[in-house]
Each structure stands twice: as structure tokens, then as C-alpha cells.
Short mmCIF file of C-alpha atoms in Angstrom, two decimals:
data_model
loop_
_atom_site.label_atom_id
_atom_site.label_comp_id
_atom_site.label_asym_id
_atom_site.label_seq_id
_atom_site.Cartn_x
_atom_site.Cartn_y
_atom_site.Cartn_z
CA MET X 664 104.60 93.95 78.62
CA LYS X 665 102.81 93.43 81.91
CA ARG X 666 103.51 95.96 84.68
CA LEU X 667 104.99 94.68 87.97
CA VAL X 668 104.63 96.99 90.94
CA PRO X 669 105.56 97.19 94.62
CA SER X 670 102.94 95.71 96.92
CA SER X 671 102.64 99.07 98.65
CA GLU X 672 101.39 100.62 95.40
CA VAL X 673 98.42 98.26 95.23
CA ALA X 674 97.66 98.77 98.92
CA ASP X 675 97.60 102.51 98.18
CA ILE X 676 95.25 101.93 95.24
CA ASP X 677 92.92 99.98 97.53
CA ALA X 678 92.77 102.96 99.90
CA LYS X 679 92.26 105.46 97.07
CA ALA X 680 89.49 103.34 95.54
CA GLN X 681 87.62 103.89 98.81
CA SER X 682 88.52 107.54 99.43
CA GLN X 683 88.59 108.96 95.89
CA ALA X 684 86.37 106.59 93.87
CA LYS X 685 83.96 106.18 96.82
CA ILE X 686 83.83 102.38 96.52
CA PRO X 687 83.01 100.86 99.94
CA ALA X 688 85.63 98.50 101.33
CA LEU X 689 83.08 95.70 101.62
CA CYS X 690 82.23 96.04 97.91
CA LEU X 691 85.91 95.69 96.98
CA MET X 692 86.20 92.67 99.28
CA GLU X 693 83.09 91.03 97.85
CA SER X 694 84.30 91.55 94.29
CA ALA X 695 87.75 90.19 95.14
CA GLY X 696 86.40 87.10 96.86
CA LEU X 697 83.95 86.32 94.06
CA GLN X 698 86.57 86.64 91.33
CA ILE X 699 89.07 84.53 93.27
CA TYR X 700 86.47 81.81 93.73
CA GLN X 701 85.52 81.88 90.05
CA LYS X 702 89.17 81.37 89.06
CA TRP X 703 89.63 78.58 91.60
CA LYS X 704 86.42 76.53 91.49
CA SER X 705 87.31 74.56 88.36
CA GLN X 706 90.14 72.99 90.38
CA LEU X 707 87.80 71.61 93.04
CA GLU X 708 86.29 68.14 93.42
CA ALA X 709 82.96 67.56 95.18
CA THR X 710 84.59 65.60 98.01
CA ASP X 711 87.41 68.10 98.68
CA ARG X 712 88.08 69.24 102.23
CA LEU X 713 88.88 72.97 102.25
CA VAL X 714 90.85 74.69 105.02
CA PHE X 715 90.91 78.50 105.03
CA LEU X 716 93.66 80.37 106.88
CA CYS X 717 92.08 83.68 107.85
CA GLY X 718 94.13 86.46 109.37
CA GLY X 719 92.59 89.49 111.00
CA GLY X 720 93.14 91.91 108.12
CA ASN X 721 91.44 92.37 104.78
CA ASN X 722 93.34 89.42 103.31
CA GLY X 723 91.57 87.24 105.85
CA GLY X 724 88.27 88.91 104.94
CA ASP X 725 88.86 88.04 101.27
CA ALA X 726 89.42 84.41 102.28
CA LEU X 727 86.12 84.38 104.15
CA VAL X 728 84.27 85.67 101.07
CA VAL X 729 85.86 82.87 99.01
CA ALA X 730 84.78 80.36 101.69
CA ARG X 731 81.21 81.63 101.55
CA TYR X 732 80.99 81.28 97.78
CA ALA X 733 82.43 77.78 98.02
CA TYR X 734 79.88 76.93 100.74
CA ASN X 735 77.05 78.29 98.58
CA ASP X 736 78.25 75.99 95.79
CA GLY X 737 77.91 72.93 98.01
CA PHE X 738 81.41 72.59 99.47
CA HIS X 739 80.46 72.11 103.11
CA ASN X 740 83.47 70.09 104.23
CA MET X 741 85.50 73.10 105.28
CA LEU X 742 87.24 74.67 108.25
CA LEU X 743 88.00 78.32 108.98
CA VAL X 744 91.27 78.82 110.88
CA TYR X 745 91.31 82.19 112.64
CA THR X 746 94.36 84.07 113.86
CA GLY X 747 95.18 87.67 114.70
CA ALA X 748 94.44 89.94 117.63
CA HIS X 749 93.56 92.99 115.54
CA ILE X 750 90.57 92.51 113.25
CA SER X 751 89.81 95.02 110.50
CA PRO X 752 86.22 96.31 110.28
CA SER X 753 85.60 94.55 106.95
CA CYS X 754 87.07 91.29 108.21
CA GLU X 755 84.89 91.55 111.32
CA VAL X 756 81.80 91.71 109.09
CA GLN X 757 82.94 88.64 107.15
CA ARG X 758 83.56 86.72 110.37
CA SER X 759 80.06 87.49 111.57
CA ILE X 760 78.62 86.24 108.27
CA ALA X 761 80.64 83.03 108.54
CA GLU X 762 79.34 82.56 112.09
CA ALA X 763 75.79 82.93 110.82
CA TYR X 764 76.53 80.25 108.22
CA MET X 765 77.74 78.06 111.13
CA ILE X 766 80.90 77.11 109.24
CA PRO X 767 83.29 75.28 111.62
CA GLN X 768 86.00 77.52 113.10
CA PHE X 769 89.36 76.92 114.71
CA ASP X 770 91.22 79.48 116.83
CA TRP X 771 94.91 78.96 116.06
CA ASP X 772 96.13 81.36 118.73
CA ALA X 773 94.21 79.61 121.54
CA ALA X 774 94.71 75.99 120.41
CA ASN X 775 97.09 73.48 121.95
CA ASP X 776 99.88 71.80 120.01
CA SER X 777 98.01 68.53 119.62
CA ASP X 778 94.99 70.17 117.99
CA ARG X 779 97.23 72.31 115.81
CA HIS X 780 99.13 69.27 114.59
CA ALA X 781 95.95 67.61 113.29
CA LEU X 782 94.73 70.74 111.53
CA PHE X 783 95.44 69.74 107.94
CA GLU X 784 94.59 66.04 108.11
CA ASN X 785 92.67 65.04 104.98
CA ALA X 786 92.78 68.59 103.61
CA SER X 787 92.56 68.83 99.81
CA TRP X 788 93.16 72.58 99.54
CA ILE X 789 94.54 75.17 101.94
CA VAL X 790 93.50 78.75 101.17
CA ASP X 791 96.05 81.29 102.37
CA GLY X 792 94.48 84.50 103.65
CA LEU X 793 96.85 85.09 106.57
CA VAL X 794 98.55 88.34 105.58
CA GLY X 795 98.53 90.34 102.38
CA THR X 796 100.63 93.09 100.90
CA GLY X 797 101.17 95.08 104.09
CA LEU X 798 103.77 92.80 105.68
CA GLU X 799 107.24 94.37 105.93
CA GLY X 800 109.11 91.74 107.91
CA PRO X 801 109.05 88.04 108.83
CA LEU X 802 105.94 86.48 110.32
CA LYS X 803 105.72 86.16 114.07
CA GLU X 804 106.80 82.79 115.40
CA SER X 805 103.34 81.24 115.89
CA LEU X 806 102.40 82.06 112.29
CA GLN X 807 105.68 80.63 111.05
CA VAL X 808 104.64 77.35 112.69
CA LEU X 809 101.24 77.54 110.95
CA VAL X 810 102.80 78.30 107.56
CA SER X 811 105.35 75.51 107.95
CA GLN X 812 102.58 73.02 108.72
CA ALA X 813 100.62 74.20 105.71
CA ASN X 814 103.66 73.81 103.46
CA GLU X 815 104.33 70.30 104.79
CA SER X 816 100.75 69.22 104.13
CA SER X 817 99.98 67.14 101.05
CA ALA X 818 97.14 69.55 100.26
CA LYS X 819 97.35 72.03 97.40
CA ARG X 820 97.59 75.68 98.36
CA LEU X 821 95.81 78.75 96.98
CA ALA X 822 97.28 82.15 97.92
CA ILE X 823 95.02 85.19 97.97
CA ASP X 824 96.72 88.22 96.36
CA ILE X 825 100.25 87.15 97.38
CA PRO X 826 101.61 84.19 99.37
CA SER X 827 101.82 85.14 103.02
CA ALA X 828 105.28 86.49 103.97
CA VAL X 829 106.23 87.24 100.37
CA GLY X 830 106.68 91.01 100.23
CA ASP X 831 108.83 93.89 99.08
CA GLY X 832 110.64 94.27 102.38
CA VAL X 833 110.51 90.66 103.60
CA PRO X 834 113.78 88.70 103.37
CA VAL X 835 113.31 85.93 100.82
CA SER X 836 114.81 83.43 103.26
CA SER X 837 111.85 83.97 105.62
CA VAL X 838 109.24 81.29 106.15
CA HIS X 839 106.44 81.87 103.64
CA ILE X 840 103.56 80.04 101.99
CA HIS X 841 104.43 77.84 99.02
CA ALA X 842 101.39 78.15 96.79
CA ASP X 843 100.33 76.07 93.83
CA MET X 844 98.16 78.93 92.62
CA THR X 845 98.03 82.65 93.41
CA VAL X 846 95.13 84.89 92.45
CA THR X 847 96.52 88.40 92.70
CA MET X 848 94.56 91.62 92.54
CA GLY X 849 94.86 94.85 90.58
CA LEU X 850 98.41 94.47 89.28
CA GLU X 851 101.02 91.76 89.69
CA LYS X 852 103.48 92.34 92.51
CA VAL X 853 107.17 92.49 91.71
CA ALA X 854 108.01 90.65 94.94
CA MET X 855 106.56 87.50 93.38
CA TYR X 856 109.23 87.68 90.65
CA HIS X 857 112.30 87.51 92.83
CA PRO X 858 114.18 84.31 91.83
CA ALA X 859 113.67 82.81 95.29
CA ASN X 860 109.94 83.67 95.40
CA ARG X 861 108.57 82.87 91.97
CA ALA X 862 108.19 79.13 92.50
CA SER X 863 106.31 79.81 95.77
CA CYS X 864 103.55 81.56 93.82
CA GLY X 865 102.71 78.69 91.49
CA ARG X 866 100.38 79.65 88.68
CA ILE X 867 99.66 83.39 88.90
CA ILE X 868 96.24 84.71 87.83
CA LEU X 869 95.39 88.42 87.79
CA VAL X 870 91.94 89.79 88.62
CA ASN X 871 90.67 93.31 89.26
CA PRO X 872 88.42 93.74 92.33
CA SER X 873 86.86 96.90 90.85
CA PHE X 874 89.94 99.13 91.15
CA PRO X 875 89.34 102.08 88.77
CA PRO X 876 91.70 102.07 85.75
CA PHE X 877 92.65 105.72 86.34
CA LEU X 878 94.06 104.71 89.73
CA LEU X 879 95.87 101.63 88.42
CA ASP X 880 97.53 103.78 85.77
CA GLN X 881 99.12 105.89 88.53
CA CYS X 882 101.09 102.99 90.01
CA LYS X 883 104.87 103.18 90.09
CA VAL X 884 106.26 100.34 87.99
CA THR X 885 109.36 98.47 89.20
CA ALA X 886 109.73 96.03 86.30
CA LEU X 887 107.98 94.71 83.22
CA LEU X 888 107.04 91.09 82.56
CA CYS X 889 107.53 90.16 78.91
CA GLU X 890 104.44 88.39 77.63
CA ARG X 891 105.91 87.53 74.23
CA VAL X 892 107.04 83.95 73.64
CA SER X 893 108.73 84.64 70.30
CA ALA X 894 111.45 87.08 69.34
CA THR X 895 111.07 89.66 66.59
CA LEU X 896 113.96 90.21 64.17
CA PRO X 897 114.26 91.98 60.82
CA SER X 898 114.69 89.54 57.95
CA LEU X 899 118.06 89.34 56.27
CA ALA X 900 118.27 91.14 52.94
CA LEU X 901 118.36 88.93 49.86
CA ASN X 902 121.87 90.10 49.03
CA GLU X 903 123.36 89.27 52.43
CA TYR X 904 126.50 87.14 52.50
CA LYS X 905 129.01 85.97 55.09
CA SER X 906 130.85 89.28 55.48
CA THR X 907 127.67 91.31 55.95
CA ARG X 908 125.87 88.91 58.28
CA GLY X 909 128.33 89.62 61.09
CA ASN X 910 132.00 88.87 61.69
CA ILE X 911 132.33 87.58 65.24
CA ALA X 912 135.43 87.08 67.40
CA ILE X 913 135.14 84.67 70.33
CA PHE X 914 137.80 84.64 73.04
CA GLY X 915 137.35 81.44 74.98
CA GLY X 916 138.32 77.86 75.54
CA SER X 917 141.04 76.54 77.81
CA LYS X 918 142.73 73.27 78.61
CA GLN X 919 140.06 72.47 81.19
CA TYR X 920 137.05 73.67 79.18
CA THR X 921 137.32 73.08 75.44
CA GLY X 922 133.62 72.69 74.71
CA ALA X 923 132.16 75.99 75.89
CA ALA X 924 133.61 78.16 73.12
CA ARG X 925 132.59 75.56 70.53
CA LEU X 926 128.99 75.72 71.77
CA SER X 927 129.03 79.51 71.55
CA ALA X 928 130.48 79.46 68.04
CA ARG X 929 127.90 76.97 66.76
CA SER X 930 125.15 78.97 68.42
CA ALA X 931 126.38 82.18 66.77
CA PHE X 932 126.23 80.56 63.33
CA SER X 933 122.70 79.32 64.05
CA SER X 934 121.75 82.89 65.01
CA ARG X 935 122.74 84.25 61.56
CA ALA X 936 126.39 85.21 62.08
CA GLY X 937 128.34 84.87 58.83
CA LEU X 938 131.91 84.51 60.11
CA VAL X 939 133.21 83.28 63.46
CA THR X 940 136.82 83.34 64.62
CA LEU X 941 137.83 81.60 67.83
CA PHE X 942 140.89 82.96 69.64
CA CYS X 943 142.17 80.31 72.02
CA ASP X 944 145.31 79.23 73.89
CA LYS X 945 148.14 77.43 72.14
CA GLU X 946 147.50 74.35 74.28
CA VAL X 947 143.99 73.87 72.95
CA TYR X 948 144.58 75.08 69.40
CA PRO X 949 144.90 71.56 67.89
CA VAL X 950 141.70 70.42 69.59
CA ALA X 951 139.79 73.56 68.58
CA VAL X 952 140.88 73.26 64.94
CA SER X 953 139.83 69.62 64.73
CA GLU X 954 136.43 70.21 66.35
CA SER X 955 135.40 73.40 64.57
CA ALA X 956 135.40 72.98 60.79
CA SER X 957 133.30 76.12 60.20
CA VAL X 958 135.20 78.26 62.69
CA MET X 959 138.46 80.03 61.97
CA VAL X 960 140.76 79.26 64.89
CA GLN X 961 143.68 81.46 65.91
CA VAL X 962 145.96 82.11 68.84
CA TYR X 963 145.71 85.76 69.82
CA GLU X 964 149.02 87.54 69.26
CA ALA X 965 147.92 91.17 69.31
CA GLN X 966 146.11 90.94 65.96
CA ASN X 967 144.14 93.97 64.84
CA LEU X 968 140.51 93.52 65.83
CA GLU X 969 139.03 96.26 63.67
CA LYS X 970 137.60 93.86 61.10
CA TYR X 971 135.34 92.24 63.67
CA ASP X 972 131.81 93.46 64.29
CA ALA X 973 131.45 92.12 67.84
CA ILE X 974 133.37 90.17 70.48
CA LEU X 975 132.31 87.43 72.88
CA ALA X 976 134.74 86.91 75.74
CA GLY X 977 134.60 84.28 78.43
CA PRO X 978 133.16 80.86 77.49
CA GLY X 979 135.49 78.28 79.03
CA TRP X 980 138.22 80.92 79.16
CA GLY X 981 139.76 80.01 82.51
CA GLY X 982 141.41 82.40 84.93
CA GLY X 983 144.11 85.01 84.56
CA ARG X 984 142.56 86.88 81.63
CA GLU X 985 142.43 90.38 83.09
CA ALA X 986 145.15 91.95 80.91
CA LEU X 987 143.73 90.51 77.70
CA LEU X 988 140.22 91.59 78.67
CA GLU X 989 141.42 95.16 79.21
CA THR X 990 142.83 95.08 75.66
CA LEU X 991 139.50 93.84 74.29
CA LEU X 992 137.55 96.47 76.20
CA ALA X 993 139.85 99.18 74.83
CA SER X 994 138.90 98.19 71.27
CA GLY X 995 135.49 99.78 71.83
CA LEU X 996 133.83 96.98 69.85
CA PRO X 997 130.37 95.76 70.88
CA MET X 998 130.98 92.99 73.37
CA VAL X 999 129.30 90.18 75.27
CA LEU X 1000 130.97 89.10 78.52
CA ASP X 1001 130.10 85.62 79.76
CA ALA X 1002 131.33 83.24 82.46
CA ASP X 1003 135.10 83.67 82.99
CA GLY X 1004 134.92 86.99 81.14
CA ILE X 1005 132.62 88.27 83.88
CA ARG X 1006 134.92 86.98 86.60
CA ALA X 1007 137.92 88.65 84.93
CA TYR X 1008 135.96 91.90 84.66
CA ALA X 1009 135.02 91.69 88.35
CA SER X 1010 138.70 91.23 89.19
CA ILE X 1011 139.56 94.37 87.22
CA LEU X 1012 136.80 96.31 88.96
CA LYS X 1013 137.95 95.08 92.36
CA GLN X 1014 141.32 96.69 91.68
CA GLY X 1015 139.56 100.04 91.41
CA LYS X 1016 139.88 100.23 87.64
CA ARG X 1017 136.96 101.35 85.48
CA PRO X 1018 138.09 100.67 81.89
CA SER X 1019 136.14 102.37 79.13
CA HIS X 1020 134.28 100.12 76.72
CA GLY X 1021 131.88 100.08 73.81
CA PRO X 1022 128.34 98.70 73.88
CA MET X 1023 128.41 95.79 76.31
CA ILE X 1024 126.18 92.96 77.55
CA LEU X 1025 127.06 90.84 80.59
CA THR X 1026 125.34 87.48 81.13
CA PRO X 1027 125.86 86.56 84.81
CA HIS X 1028 124.09 83.79 86.61
CA LEU X 1029 123.25 84.62 90.22
CA GLY X 1030 126.64 83.55 91.56
CA GLU X 1031 128.47 85.70 89.00
CA LEU X 1032 126.14 88.58 89.80
CA ARG X 1033 127.17 88.28 93.43
CA THR X 1034 130.83 88.45 92.35
CA LEU X 1035 130.16 91.63 90.37
CA VAL X 1036 128.27 93.24 93.23
CA ARG X 1037 131.04 92.45 95.69
CA ALA X 1038 133.60 94.01 93.34
CA LEU X 1039 131.53 97.15 92.79
CA PHE X 1040 129.85 97.61 96.15
CA PRO X 1041 131.76 95.85 98.96
CA GLU X 1042 129.17 97.12 101.44
CA ASP X 1043 126.59 94.88 99.68
CA ALA X 1044 128.65 91.72 100.01
CA HIS X 1045 125.71 89.51 101.01
CA ASP X 1046 124.20 86.90 98.72
CA VAL X 1047 122.02 89.01 96.44
CA ALA X 1048 119.78 86.08 95.56
CA LYS X 1049 119.26 84.47 98.97
CA ASP X 1050 119.67 86.98 101.80
CA ASP X 1051 118.04 90.10 100.43
CA THR X 1052 114.52 91.40 100.02
CA PRO X 1053 112.81 91.76 96.63
CA SER X 1054 113.10 95.52 96.94
CA SER X 1055 116.87 95.42 97.47
CA PHE X 1056 117.33 92.79 94.73
CA PHE X 1057 115.77 94.90 92.00
CA HIS X 1058 117.57 97.97 93.31
CA ILE X 1059 120.97 96.28 93.10
CA LEU X 1060 120.25 95.07 89.56
CA GLU X 1061 119.56 98.62 88.40
CA ARG X 1062 122.46 100.03 90.38
CA THR X 1063 124.91 97.53 88.84
CA ALA X 1064 123.74 98.15 85.26
CA ASN X 1065 123.92 101.92 85.74
CA HIS X 1066 127.34 101.77 87.35
CA LEU X 1067 128.78 99.61 84.57
CA ASP X 1068 126.91 101.43 81.80
CA ALA X 1069 126.09 98.00 80.41
CA THR X 1070 123.11 95.71 79.89
CA LEU X 1071 122.79 92.76 82.25
CA VAL X 1072 121.15 89.48 81.28
CA VAL X 1073 120.83 87.86 84.72
CA LYS X 1074 120.12 84.15 84.47
CA SER X 1075 118.05 82.12 86.92
CA GLN X 1076 114.78 80.26 86.40
CA LEU X 1077 113.74 83.75 85.30
CA VAL X 1078 115.86 86.03 83.11
CA TYR X 1079 116.27 89.69 84.07
CA VAL X 1080 117.23 92.14 81.31
CA VAL X 1081 118.53 95.27 83.03
CA SER X 1082 119.79 98.33 81.13
CA PRO X 1083 120.83 101.81 82.26
CA GLY X 1084 117.89 104.22 82.34
CA LYS X 1085 115.38 101.56 81.27
CA GLN X 1086 112.76 99.49 83.02
CA THR X 1087 113.93 96.03 84.06
CA VAL X 1088 112.32 93.37 81.84
CA ILE X 1089 111.67 89.86 83.15
CA VAL X 1090 111.38 86.87 80.83
CA GLU X 1091 109.60 83.92 82.37
CA GLY X 1092 110.27 80.83 80.30
CA ASN X 1093 108.87 78.24 82.73
CA ASN X 1094 111.21 75.74 81.11
CA PRO X 1095 113.54 73.98 83.57
CA SER X 1096 114.89 71.83 80.72
CA LEU X 1097 117.09 74.83 79.81
CA GLY X 1098 118.95 74.38 83.09
CA VAL X 1099 121.65 72.21 81.55
CA ALA X 1100 125.42 72.59 81.29
CA GLY X 1101 126.38 74.78 78.34
CA SER X 1102 123.01 76.49 77.99
CA GLY X 1103 124.58 79.81 78.99
CA ASP X 1104 127.29 79.40 76.35
CA VAL X 1105 124.55 78.92 73.77
CA LEU X 1106 122.80 82.10 74.91
CA ALA X 1107 126.05 84.07 74.74
CA GLY X 1108 126.54 82.92 71.14
CA ILE X 1109 123.05 84.09 70.22
CA LEU X 1110 123.59 87.51 71.77
CA VAL X 1111 126.93 88.21 70.08
CA ALA X 1112 125.50 87.14 66.71
CA LEU X 1113 122.63 89.63 67.04
CA LEU X 1114 124.81 92.57 68.11
CA PRO X 1115 126.13 93.60 64.65
CA LYS X 1116 122.64 93.82 63.13
CA LEU X 1117 120.57 95.20 66.00
CA LEU X 1118 123.31 97.24 67.74
CA ASP X 1119 120.95 98.23 70.57
CA CYS X 1120 122.05 96.22 73.63
CA PRO X 1121 118.68 96.13 75.44
CA GLN X 1122 116.98 94.93 72.25
CA VAL X 1123 119.68 92.33 71.60
CA ALA X 1124 119.39 91.08 75.18
CA LEU X 1125 115.62 90.68 75.02
CA GLU X 1126 115.35 89.20 71.54
CA GLY X 1127 118.30 86.88 72.15
CA THR X 1128 116.79 85.67 75.39
CA LEU X 1129 113.48 84.97 73.65
CA ILE X 1130 115.23 83.00 70.90
CA HIS X 1131 117.02 80.95 73.56
CA GLN X 1132 113.75 80.31 75.41
CA ARG X 1133 111.92 79.38 72.20
CA ALA X 1134 114.67 76.96 71.18
CA GLY X 1135 114.40 75.36 74.61
CA SER X 1136 110.65 74.94 74.18
CA LEU X 1137 111.12 73.35 70.76
CA ALA X 1138 113.79 70.99 72.08
CA ALA X 1139 111.69 70.03 75.11
CA ALA X 1140 108.68 69.32 72.89
CA GLN X 1141 110.69 66.97 70.71
CA TYR X 1142 113.09 65.33 73.16
CA GLY X 1143 111.91 66.13 76.67
CA TYR X 1144 115.37 66.63 78.14
CA TYR X 1145 118.47 67.25 76.08
CA ASP X 1146 122.06 68.50 76.11
CA SER X 1147 123.24 71.87 74.84
CA GLU X 1148 124.47 70.50 71.53
CA THR X 1149 120.94 69.27 70.88
CA LEU X 1150 119.61 72.69 71.92
CA ILE X 1151 121.72 74.38 69.23
CA ALA X 1152 119.90 72.38 66.57
CA PHE X 1153 116.77 74.39 67.42
CA ILE X 1154 118.39 77.84 67.53
CA GLY X 1155 118.23 78.26 63.77
CA ARG X 1156 114.54 77.42 63.69
CA ALA X 1157 113.76 79.81 66.56
CA THR X 1158 115.77 82.54 64.82
CA GLN X 1159 113.97 82.00 61.52
CA GLU X 1160 110.59 82.07 63.29
CA ALA X 1161 111.54 85.47 64.71
CA GLU X 1162 112.11 87.07 61.34
CA ARG X 1163 109.40 89.48 60.26
#
């Protein structure tokens, strides 16, 4: 697991490296600039025009060091764009060096609109050194104009440490740099892993500008980034059979959505479940029976649920399920709540009820997360994925999991596994092919199949997510893009690969 920390923690480490470890600020800046250039230079062509956006702080000083190393390597077609009324001492030194090199400069604050408009003509790369980790609010208006122009340019963009205006306390809707590549320093910043910010960072590369390890180890960790690409599961015993591999009950399917529960059931079988029973409405019973030869199909009429090892409630369920869900929760069985199950649960919570339950995993996408948050915390009724800051986003994830005493598997282009009393774990699949209708139903089937054997909800959530991601990678490699029924064909292989 890779540690993700608040930006303020790394800024504090920078200060302590100078005060406690006695490393001069200029040495840290030189090391940072050199390492950034070394990571970047393989992307450059001899004829590239390089434009460096240099703020007045140490982030701007880092950009000037990168510019100098590029100049020393023969990249003379460059421009330094200066902005900022307050110049840090280290940045002032770097500006004087650049002046001695006679590298062309452009004063953004003093320029007219016509000159500003032509700034990025023929640029191949724009290097973002405007502001670093210290920003706590939106950029001032003139810098928003500069950033917008940079984003609209056809040039590629390199962000130094963190894209400008991406920060712990900066609303994610604010204007910020959209980078193709970010070279970040010391430790990766959790603000870069908000669902609205991650794509703006591009490829993230970590370097250490001589921060002492004993200082890095002191950083407060907000979340962990899972670096594994494969799940790890215990192998089934040789004497396993259908009754011992897991007896699963799925409550789902409705007249409008007959396919979702079928996807979950097939996925559960592919994830090693031995028995699957689908409880559906009378109206869809004939369809469910005809489509699900391996699944036992029943209409729920208050049957005893004790023989089941785990329950999945919600895929294609439709509305009006609150009373039935309360009955399922009262069983105390391990449970996965997905889709309409989450919406029914939110409706129960909104009524002020807090029904007891057994081990539970909820799998909301961002819209369903917003519904849960509004039910639990009406004062936080904003859009948790679009209007908040990274700091408030991770706080509300933890608060929701703790309040519900349940594990959350929050689905976006990233997956957030959030459990009470545990560090949030982020799984970064980098696989947009998984964004297809029914993919969430497949994931829910994986999770409920793993519950009887692993029992531990955080472990089930992480390993199930990794199986889902691995199956998506296998499907993409073979087919490119695919539907969720095709995805299921790779679940069994991903599950078998995970066995140790």
C-alpha cells in the first residue's frame, strides 16, 4: 500500500527538512528540479517549444530549476512566464540565475490581453509551477485566465508536485491545471485522488527531493493506495462441494429490470459460490426461471433465511422495498446492499430508523453515496463528488462508514473501500472499459460470493474489487470493449488467479 497524505503534511516536512535536518532550501529545490527533469526528459523532442509557468513561491523556483536543466541539455526554444507579487527567497535566486542564462521571460501580470492570448502558440509542453501545496482556495481571477488558456492549448502539460489549484481545501469545481503528467515530491497527495481530480493529474510519478525518511514516516496518512493488481484468496479445499462453497440468496429483479439480478447470480457462481437462490417478484418469476438454469428461483413469502450464508439485496429490485429490506437486515446475515437496496436503505434512514444488521457492505456509485449522505446528514446535502473539497470528501466517506457500521465500496473511476476504524483504501484500475451497464451488478455478485468464506467485510471489499478490476483487464485485452455478460466470462479466471 502506498501512503496518501494531506498536502499540508508534505509542506510541513519541507520546513522540517530545513529546520531539523539542516538541509538548505536551495539544496531541496535543486534536488527536486533535477529529479523532475530526469523523469520528464524522455518525453521531449529536440524541436519542442517549452513554456514554463513560474509563480513566485517555491513551486515556481522548482520550475526554474527544471528549465535550467532542460536548457543545459540543449532545449533553448523556451519561455519563462512569471507571475506573483511575493517572491520567496529561493525563487528569487532561481530567477536571477535564469536572467543570467538570458532565457526569454514574459510578465503575465503586466502583459496586455493580446500578448497573453498568443502565449502558448506552438508550445509543445507547458510546465506548471504556478502554485504548489500551500493553496487553500481558488486561484485569483488573473491566474484562472492563465490556467484556462493553458488547458485549452494543444500542448501537453507537466505539473510540478501537484496541478495548480488542486489541494486539500480547494473546491474540486475550481479552475485548475489539467496535467498529462505530474511529478510529485516526498509522498503522494490525497487531493490528487478525489474522483474529480485524478484525471487532471495524468500519470503520477513520485520522487524524493532529499526529504529524510524519519520525517516522511511522521506524516499523517489520510488514505492508502492499493498497489496490487491481483486479489489474494485462499484456495478451496479438495473436499469442497456446493453446500460448503457458499449458499447465497439474492433479492433482486423487477418488471423493469430483469437482467441485473441474473448478472449478479452468474457473477456469484463465477466467484466460487456453490448455491444461488434468486428471490424475485411474481411478475418476473417466469422470466427468471427461464433465464437462470443454474439458479433456484423463488418468490419470497417469509421463508426462513437461516440456511443462507449471505444475502445480496438490490440489483434491479425497483422501488418500495423498505419493509422487506428491514426484514432482511433483521436476519443478521452477512449482506451486500447494491443499487435499489441502497436507495431503500437510505429511505429507511431518512425516516430516522437505524435498524440493526449483521456484517454489511454497501456498493454505492457517487450518486447513491449522495443519497446516503443526504439521508444521514441533511446538513451535508451538497453533491459530495462535485461541490466539495478533497478534505471534506474523504471525511464524509469515513463519517458515513462509521455511522452505518458498514464497509463502503464507493464506485467511480477509482474505487474507495471505506470501513469503520480503518484507513480508506483506494483501488485505481485505470480501466474505463469497466464503465458499462451492469458492471456494478457483477461486482455485487463477486462480493456476496466471497462473504461466506472470508467473513471480514474490509477484506471481502478489497479482494472482490481487485477480482472485478482484473476481470476487466482480461476482457479489455481480449475484446477491447465489451458488455457485462462478456465480463462475467473472465470473473472465474480472475478468481482462480487469486487463489494461493
